[in-house]
mmCIF file of C-alpha atoms in Angstrom:
data_model
loop_
_atom_site.group_PDB
_atom_site.id
_atom_site.type_symbol
_atom_site.label_atom_id
_atom_site.label_comp_id
_atom_site.label_asym_id
_atom_site.label_seq_id
_atom_site.Cartn_x
_atom_site.Cartn_y
_atom_site.Cartn_z
ATOM 1 C CA MET O 1 0.000 0.000 0.000
ATOM 2 C CA LYS O 2 1.331 3.376 -0.970
ATOM 3 C CA GLY O 3 1.665 6.025 1.711
ATOM 4 C CA GLY O 4 4.009 8.530 3.248
ATOM 5 C CA GLY O 5 5.875 9.485 6.345
ATOM 6 C CA ALA O 6 8.902 11.308 7.617
ATOM 7 C CA ILE O 7 12.459 10.175 8.250
ATOM 8 C CA ARG O 8 14.003 11.541 11.426
ATOM 9 C CA SER O 9 17.485 12.974 11.082
ATOM 10 C CA GLY O 10 19.790 14.428 13.678
ATOM 11 C CA GLY O 11 18.517 12.650 16.767
ATOM 12 C CA GLY O 12 16.902 9.625 18.362
ATOM 13 C CA GLY O 13 13.999 8.699 20.603
ATOM 14 C CA GLY O 14 13.858 8.244 24.314
ATOM 15 C CA GLY O 15 12.202 9.990 27.232
ATOM 16 C CA GLY O 16 12.743 13.537 28.378
ATOM 17 C CA LEU O 17 15.189 12.581 31.144
ATOM 18 C CA MET O 18 17.386 10.571 28.759
ATOM 19 C CA ARG O 19 17.273 13.416 26.225
ATOM 20 C CA THR O 20 18.400 15.901 28.870
ATOM 21 C CA ARG O 21 21.263 13.769 30.089
ATOM 22 C CA LEU O 22 22.581 12.935 26.612
ATOM 23 C CA ARG O 23 21.872 16.387 25.196
ATOM 24 C CA LEU O 24 20.387 14.837 22.053
ATOM 25 C CA PRO O 25 19.606 17.318 19.288
ATOM 26 C CA THR O 26 15.997 17.898 18.324
ATOM 27 C CA PRO O 27 15.380 15.671 15.276
ATOM 28 C CA SER O 28 14.483 17.252 11.954
ATOM 29 C CA LEU O 29 12.043 15.483 9.680
ATOM 30 C CA ILE O 30 12.481 14.562 6.016
ATOM 31 C CA PRO O 31 8.968 13.987 4.626
ATOM 32 C CA TYR O 32 8.471 11.390 1.916
ATOM 33 C CA GLN O 33 5.767 9.584 -0.055
ATOM 34 C CA ILE O 34 5.875 5.948 -1.129
ATOM 35 C CA LEU O 35 5.305 5.907 -4.887
ATOM 36 C CA SER O 36 5.717 2.204 -5.581
ATOM 37 C CA TRP O 37 6.728 -1.117 -4.073
ATOM 38 C CA GLN O 38 7.747 -2.582 -7.466
ATOM 39 C CA PRO O 39 10.180 -0.929 -7.894
ATOM 40 C CA ARG O 40 10.728 0.420 -4.389
ATOM 41 C CA ALA O 41 10.459 4.155 -5.015
ATOM 42 C CA LEU O 42 10.068 7.097 -2.610
ATOM 43 C CA TYR O 43 9.330 10.737 -3.382
ATOM 44 C CA PHE O 44 10.781 13.554 -1.244
ATOM 45 C CA PRO O 45 8.964 16.901 -1.682
ATOM 46 C CA GLN O 46 11.007 20.079 -1.161
ATOM 47 C CA PHE O 47 14.150 18.079 -0.445
ATOM 48 C CA ALA O 48 16.441 20.963 -1.488
ATOM 49 C CA THR O 49 15.960 24.723 -1.457
ATOM 50 C CA ALA O 50 15.582 26.816 -4.582
ATOM 51 C CA GLU O 51 18.919 28.487 -3.807
ATOM 52 C CA GLN O 52 20.710 25.134 -3.540
ATOM 53 C CA CYS O 53 19.254 23.999 -6.868
ATOM 54 C CA GLU O 54 20.228 27.221 -8.605
ATOM 55 C CA ASN O 55 23.770 27.025 -7.238
ATOM 56 C CA VAL O 56 24.210 23.477 -8.564
ATOM 57 C CA VAL O 57 22.967 24.495 -12.025
ATOM 58 C CA LYS O 58 25.291 27.509 -12.053
ATOM 59 C CA THR O 59 28.305 25.400 -11.041
ATOM 60 C CA ALA O 60 27.600 22.635 -13.559
ATOM 61 C CA LYS O 61 26.645 24.778 -16.564
ATOM 62 C CA ALA O 62 30.214 25.652 -17.590
ATOM 63 C CA ARG O 63 31.285 21.983 -17.487
ATOM 64 C CA LEU O 64 28.561 20.358 -19.583
ATOM 65 C CA ARG O 65 29.540 17.776 -22.206
ATOM 66 C CA PRO O 66 27.419 15.307 -24.238
ATOM 67 C CA SER O 67 26.288 12.499 -21.935
ATOM 68 C CA THR O 68 27.888 9.088 -22.379
ATOM 69 C CA LEU O 69 26.861 5.491 -21.711
ATOM 70 C CA ALA O 70 28.467 2.502 -20.033
ATOM 71 C CA LEU O 71 28.740 0.132 -22.978
ATOM 72 C CA ARG O 72 27.756 -3.516 -22.893
ATOM 73 C CA LYS O 73 29.708 -6.240 -24.654
ATOM 74 C CA GLY O 74 29.493 -5.693 -28.404
ATOM 75 C CA GLU O 75 28.179 -2.129 -28.173
ATOM 76 C CA SER O 76 29.887 1.017 -29.449
ATOM 77 C CA GLU O 77 29.201 4.748 -29.327
ATOM 78 C CA GLU O 78 27.852 4.507 -32.876
ATOM 79 C CA THR O 79 25.395 1.671 -32.187
ATOM 80 C CA THR O 80 24.060 3.353 -29.023
ATOM 81 C CA LYS O 81 23.666 6.815 -30.543
ATOM 82 C CA GLY O 82 20.302 8.356 -29.651
ATOM 83 C CA ILE O 83 19.734 6.373 -26.443
ATOM 84 C CA ARG O 84 20.914 9.210 -24.197
ATOM 85 C CA THR O 85 20.812 12.686 -25.710
ATOM 86 C CA SER O 86 21.304 14.959 -22.706
ATOM 87 C CA SER O 87 24.430 16.860 -21.741
ATOM 88 C CA GLY O 88 25.998 16.609 -18.316
ATOM 89 C CA THR O 89 28.976 16.570 -15.997
ATOM 90 C CA PHE O 90 30.176 14.762 -12.897
ATOM 91 C CA LEU O 91 30.585 16.937 -9.815
ATOM 92 C CA SER O 92 31.788 15.949 -6.367
ATOM 93 C CA ALA O 93 30.768 17.977 -3.340
ATOM 94 C CA GLU O 94 34.385 19.149 -3.020
ATOM 95 C CA GLU O 95 34.208 20.718 -6.487
ATOM 96 C CA ASP O 96 31.211 22.894 -5.632
ATOM 97 C CA PRO O 97 32.379 26.256 -4.207
ATOM 98 C CA THR O 98 28.847 27.132 -3.067
ATOM 99 C CA GLY O 99 28.625 24.198 -0.637
ATOM 100 C CA ALA O 100 25.189 23.231 -1.984
ATOM 101 C CA LEU O 101 26.211 19.735 -3.066
ATOM 102 C CA ALA O 102 27.799 18.987 0.312
ATOM 103 C CA GLU O 103 24.557 19.953 2.069
ATOM 104 C CA ILE O 104 22.467 17.899 -0.349
ATOM 105 C CA GLU O 105 24.814 14.911 -0.089
ATOM 106 C CA THR O 106 24.590 14.944 3.709
ATOM 107 C CA LYS O 107 20.801 15.030 3.554
ATOM 108 C CA ILE O 108 20.721 12.162 1.021
ATOM 109 C CA ALA O 109 22.814 10.068 3.413
ATOM 110 C CA LYS O 110 20.306 10.756 6.207
ATOM 111 C CA ALA O 111 17.293 9.999 3.989
ATOM 112 C CA THR O 112 18.735 6.755 2.610
ATOM 113 C CA MET O 113 20.629 5.761 5.783
ATOM 114 C CA MET O 114 23.605 4.943 3.549
ATOM 115 C CA PRO O 115 26.962 6.680 4.192
ATOM 116 C CA ARG O 116 28.244 9.440 1.935
ATOM 117 C CA SER O 117 31.307 7.273 1.230
ATOM 118 C CA HIS O 118 29.114 4.859 -0.775
ATOM 119 C CA GLY O 119 27.950 7.555 -3.213
ATOM 120 C CA GLU O 120 29.397 8.306 -6.629
ATOM 121 C CA PRO O 121 29.963 11.954 -7.588
ATOM 122 C CA PHE O 122 26.776 13.715 -8.675
ATOM 123 C CA ASN O 123 25.901 13.367 -12.352
ATOM 124 C CA VAL O 124 24.307 16.732 -13.183
ATOM 125 C CA LEU O 125 22.280 16.580 -16.405
ATOM 126 C CA ARG O 126 20.516 19.039 -18.688
ATOM 127 C CA TYR O 127 17.766 17.949 -21.064
ATOM 128 C CA GLU O 128 16.679 20.425 -23.724
ATOM 129 C CA ILE O 129 13.580 20.140 -25.932
ATOM 130 C CA GLY O 130 13.376 16.684 -27.503
ATOM 131 C CA GLN O 131 16.197 15.223 -25.425
ATOM 132 C CA LYS O 132 15.612 12.015 -23.497
ATOM 133 C CA TYR O 133 17.143 8.877 -21.992
ATOM 134 C CA ALA O 134 15.680 5.590 -23.193
ATOM 135 C CA SER O 135 14.725 3.034 -20.543
ATOM 136 C CA HIS O 136 17.686 1.391 -18.819
ATOM 137 C CA TYR O 137 18.939 -0.065 -15.550
ATOM 138 C CA ASP O 138 21.328 1.761 -13.241
ATOM 139 C CA ALA O 139 22.745 -1.510 -11.902
ATOM 140 C CA PHE O 140 25.213 -3.408 -14.107
ATOM 141 C CA ASP O 141 24.428 -6.998 -15.060
ATOM 142 C CA PRO O 142 27.817 -8.813 -14.953
ATOM 143 C CA ALA O 143 26.669 -11.025 -17.841
ATOM 144 C CA GLN O 144 26.433 -7.919 -20.031
ATOM 145 C CA TYR O 145 29.021 -5.574 -18.534
ATOM 146 C CA GLY O 146 31.573 -7.979 -17.089
ATOM 147 C CA PRO O 147 32.559 -8.535 -13.430
ATOM 148 C CA GLN O 148 31.711 -5.693 -11.042
ATOM 149 C CA LYS O 149 33.793 -4.692 -8.022
ATOM 150 C CA SER O 150 30.696 -3.110 -6.500
ATOM 151 C CA GLN O 151 27.098 -2.607 -7.541
ATOM 152 C CA ARG O 152 24.693 0.309 -7.626
ATOM 153 C CA VAL O 153 22.083 -0.349 -4.957
ATOM 154 C CA ALA O 154 19.994 2.799 -5.275
ATOM 155 C CA SER O 155 19.652 6.072 -7.162
ATOM 156 C CA PHE O 156 18.625 9.467 -5.796
ATOM 157 C CA LEU O 157 17.434 12.025 -8.351
ATOM 158 C CA LEU O 158 17.198 15.663 -7.303
ATOM 159 C CA TYR O 159 15.182 17.782 -9.716
ATOM 160 C CA LEU O 160 16.899 21.157 -10.071
ATOM 161 C CA THR O 161 14.233 22.865 -12.212
ATOM 162 C CA ASP O 162 10.563 22.642 -13.046
ATOM 163 C CA VAL O 163 9.733 21.410 -16.552
ATOM 164 C CA GLU O 164 6.779 22.966 -18.355
ATOM 165 C CA GLU O 165 5.905 19.818 -20.296
ATOM 166 C CA GLY O 166 7.489 16.377 -20.637
ATOM 167 C CA GLY O 167 10.736 15.265 -19.017
ATOM 168 C CA GLU O 168 9.090 12.833 -16.597
ATOM 169 C CA THR O 169 11.077 10.023 -14.994
ATOM 170 C CA MET O 170 9.222 6.875 -16.008
ATOM 171 C CA PHE O 171 9.143 3.267 -14.817
ATOM 172 C CA PRO O 172 7.505 1.230 -17.601
ATOM 173 C CA TYR O 173 7.563 -2.053 -15.665
ATOM 174 C CA GLU O 174 5.947 -0.863 -12.418
ATOM 175 C CA ASN O 175 4.150 -3.760 -10.717
ATOM 176 C CA GLY O 176 5.298 -6.042 -13.531
ATOM 177 C CA ASP O 177 3.206 -4.272 -16.173
ATOM 178 C CA ASN O 178 4.291 -4.078 -19.839
ATOM 179 C CA MET O 179 6.925 -6.778 -19.446
ATOM 180 C CA ASN O 180 5.303 -9.051 -22.041
ATOM 181 C CA ILE O 181 4.261 -6.551 -24.692
ATOM 182 C CA GLY O 182 7.512 -6.311 -26.618
ATOM 183 C CA TYR O 183 8.321 -2.948 -25.066
ATOM 184 C CA ASP O 184 10.987 -1.244 -27.173
ATOM 185 C CA TYR O 185 12.637 0.834 -24.407
ATOM 186 C CA GLU O 186 11.607 4.042 -26.200
ATOM 187 C CA GLN O 187 7.958 4.552 -25.256
ATOM 188 C CA CYS O 188 7.118 6.846 -22.350
ATOM 189 C CA ILE O 189 4.732 4.605 -20.399
ATOM 190 C CA GLY O 190 4.098 3.274 -16.889
ATOM 191 C CA LEU O 191 4.637 5.196 -13.658
ATOM 192 C CA LYS O 192 5.675 8.780 -14.460
ATOM 193 C CA VAL O 193 7.196 11.280 -12.032
ATOM 194 C CA LYS O 194 6.982 14.927 -13.059
ATOM 195 C CA PRO O 195 10.096 16.993 -12.236
ATOM 196 C CA ARG O 196 9.512 19.716 -9.665
ATOM 197 C CA LYS O 197 12.306 22.013 -8.546
ATOM 198 C CA GLY O 198 13.796 20.898 -5.240
ATOM 199 C CA ASP O 199 11.991 17.547 -5.056
ATOM 200 C CA GLY O 200 13.828 14.226 -4.832
ATOM 201 C CA LEU O 201 13.173 10.688 -6.074
ATOM 202 C CA LEU O 202 14.808 7.622 -4.528
ATOM 203 C CA PHE O 203 14.523 4.155 -6.049
ATOM 204 C CA TYR O 204 16.317 0.871 -5.487
ATOM 205 C CA SER O 205 17.935 -1.090 -8.313
ATOM 206 C CA LEU O 206 18.578 -4.292 -6.358
ATOM 207 C CA MET O 207 16.262 -6.785 -4.693
ATOM 208 C CA LEU O 208 16.941 -7.770 -1.083
ATOM 209 C CA ASN O 209 18.824 -10.859 -2.319
ATOM 210 C CA GLY O 210 21.230 -8.653 -4.305
ATOM 211 C CA THR O 211 19.865 -9.405 -7.770
ATOM 212 C CA ILE O 212 18.757 -6.644 -10.132
ATOM 213 C CA ASP O 213 15.107 -5.672 -9.729
ATOM 214 C CA PRO O 214 13.572 -6.017 -13.217
ATOM 215 C CA THR O 215 10.940 -3.394 -12.373
ATOM 216 C CA SER O 216 13.655 -0.774 -11.718
ATOM 217 C CA LEU O 217 13.916 -0.202 -15.473
ATOM 218 C CA HIS O 218 13.491 3.545 -15.941
ATOM 219 C CA GLY O 219 14.090 6.398 -18.346
ATOM 220 C CA SER O 220 13.609 10.105 -18.955
ATOM 221 C CA CYS O 221 10.726 11.074 -21.239
ATOM 222 C CA PRO O 222 11.534 13.672 -23.927
ATOM 223 C CA VAL O 223 11.256 17.300 -22.850
ATOM 224 C CA VAL O 224 8.394 18.896 -24.778
ATOM 225 C CA LYS O 225 8.549 22.433 -23.416
ATOM 226 C CA GLY O 226 11.144 24.078 -21.214
ATOM 227 C CA GLU O 227 14.403 22.630 -19.892
ATOM 228 C CA LYS O 228 15.121 19.871 -17.375
ATOM 229 C CA TRP O 229 18.027 19.867 -14.934
ATOM 230 C CA VAL O 230 18.579 16.961 -12.564
ATOM 231 C CA ALA O 231 21.377 15.838 -10.237
ATOM 232 C CA THR O 232 21.718 12.057 -9.842
ATOM 233 C CA LYS O 233 23.498 10.381 -6.944
ATOM 234 C CA TRP O 234 24.221 6.672 -7.506
ATOM 235 C CA ILE O 235 24.763 4.769 -4.257
ATOM 236 C CA ARG O 236 26.813 1.563 -4.168
ATOM 237 C CA ASP O 237 27.063 -1.423 -1.869
ATOM 238 C CA LYS O 238 30.703 -0.701 -1.028
ATOM 239 C CA THR O 239 32.774 2.326 -0.121
ATOM 240 C CA LEU O 240 34.234 3.988 -3.198
#
């Protein structure tokens, strides 16, 4: 059943006497909404401030390059042309002079309860009109990509801008739907999440047994009107 709640950060429970003795900080809440159980996906409204989002866009804009793909066995840049048409850059928190990414990274660690040391640098992306990312998995199947030293467990997407039309993050296989229709990885179907400035989306790529969740297939629908900026934090099962 879908629902919502709030993750406590910065403190724990306990009675008033224990709180006084230990001088525990007053916990802050990180509200969230459960979007789906297949895949496991949570939505975090107003996760970042408008100022933080604008600072990330400003920092990344001068570094943008055409986005690339991790290639599977037998693939080449030529054969995969058109799958991912955005531009982007990788940014670590240390490379952001405004401090916005460090603040966001710390909050992501609290929301996911996974240490900052398990996160890859942010992949900041810009999608202009018509640009998209065909459906794909964030985790790497060793049979297709070769042996992996670590695996991507989860992805946290922070939307840095509103998008007037299009640009949704979509999960075509939610609840096992569309898996037997000959889906071509291009259609924008299934569960769709509209980008809203400052909101976050967390989803898990792995099942509890460590195998890739087939319903975590996802993509970015083409932008129809406006421009989409998003910062993605991939979280792994081992310290990087």
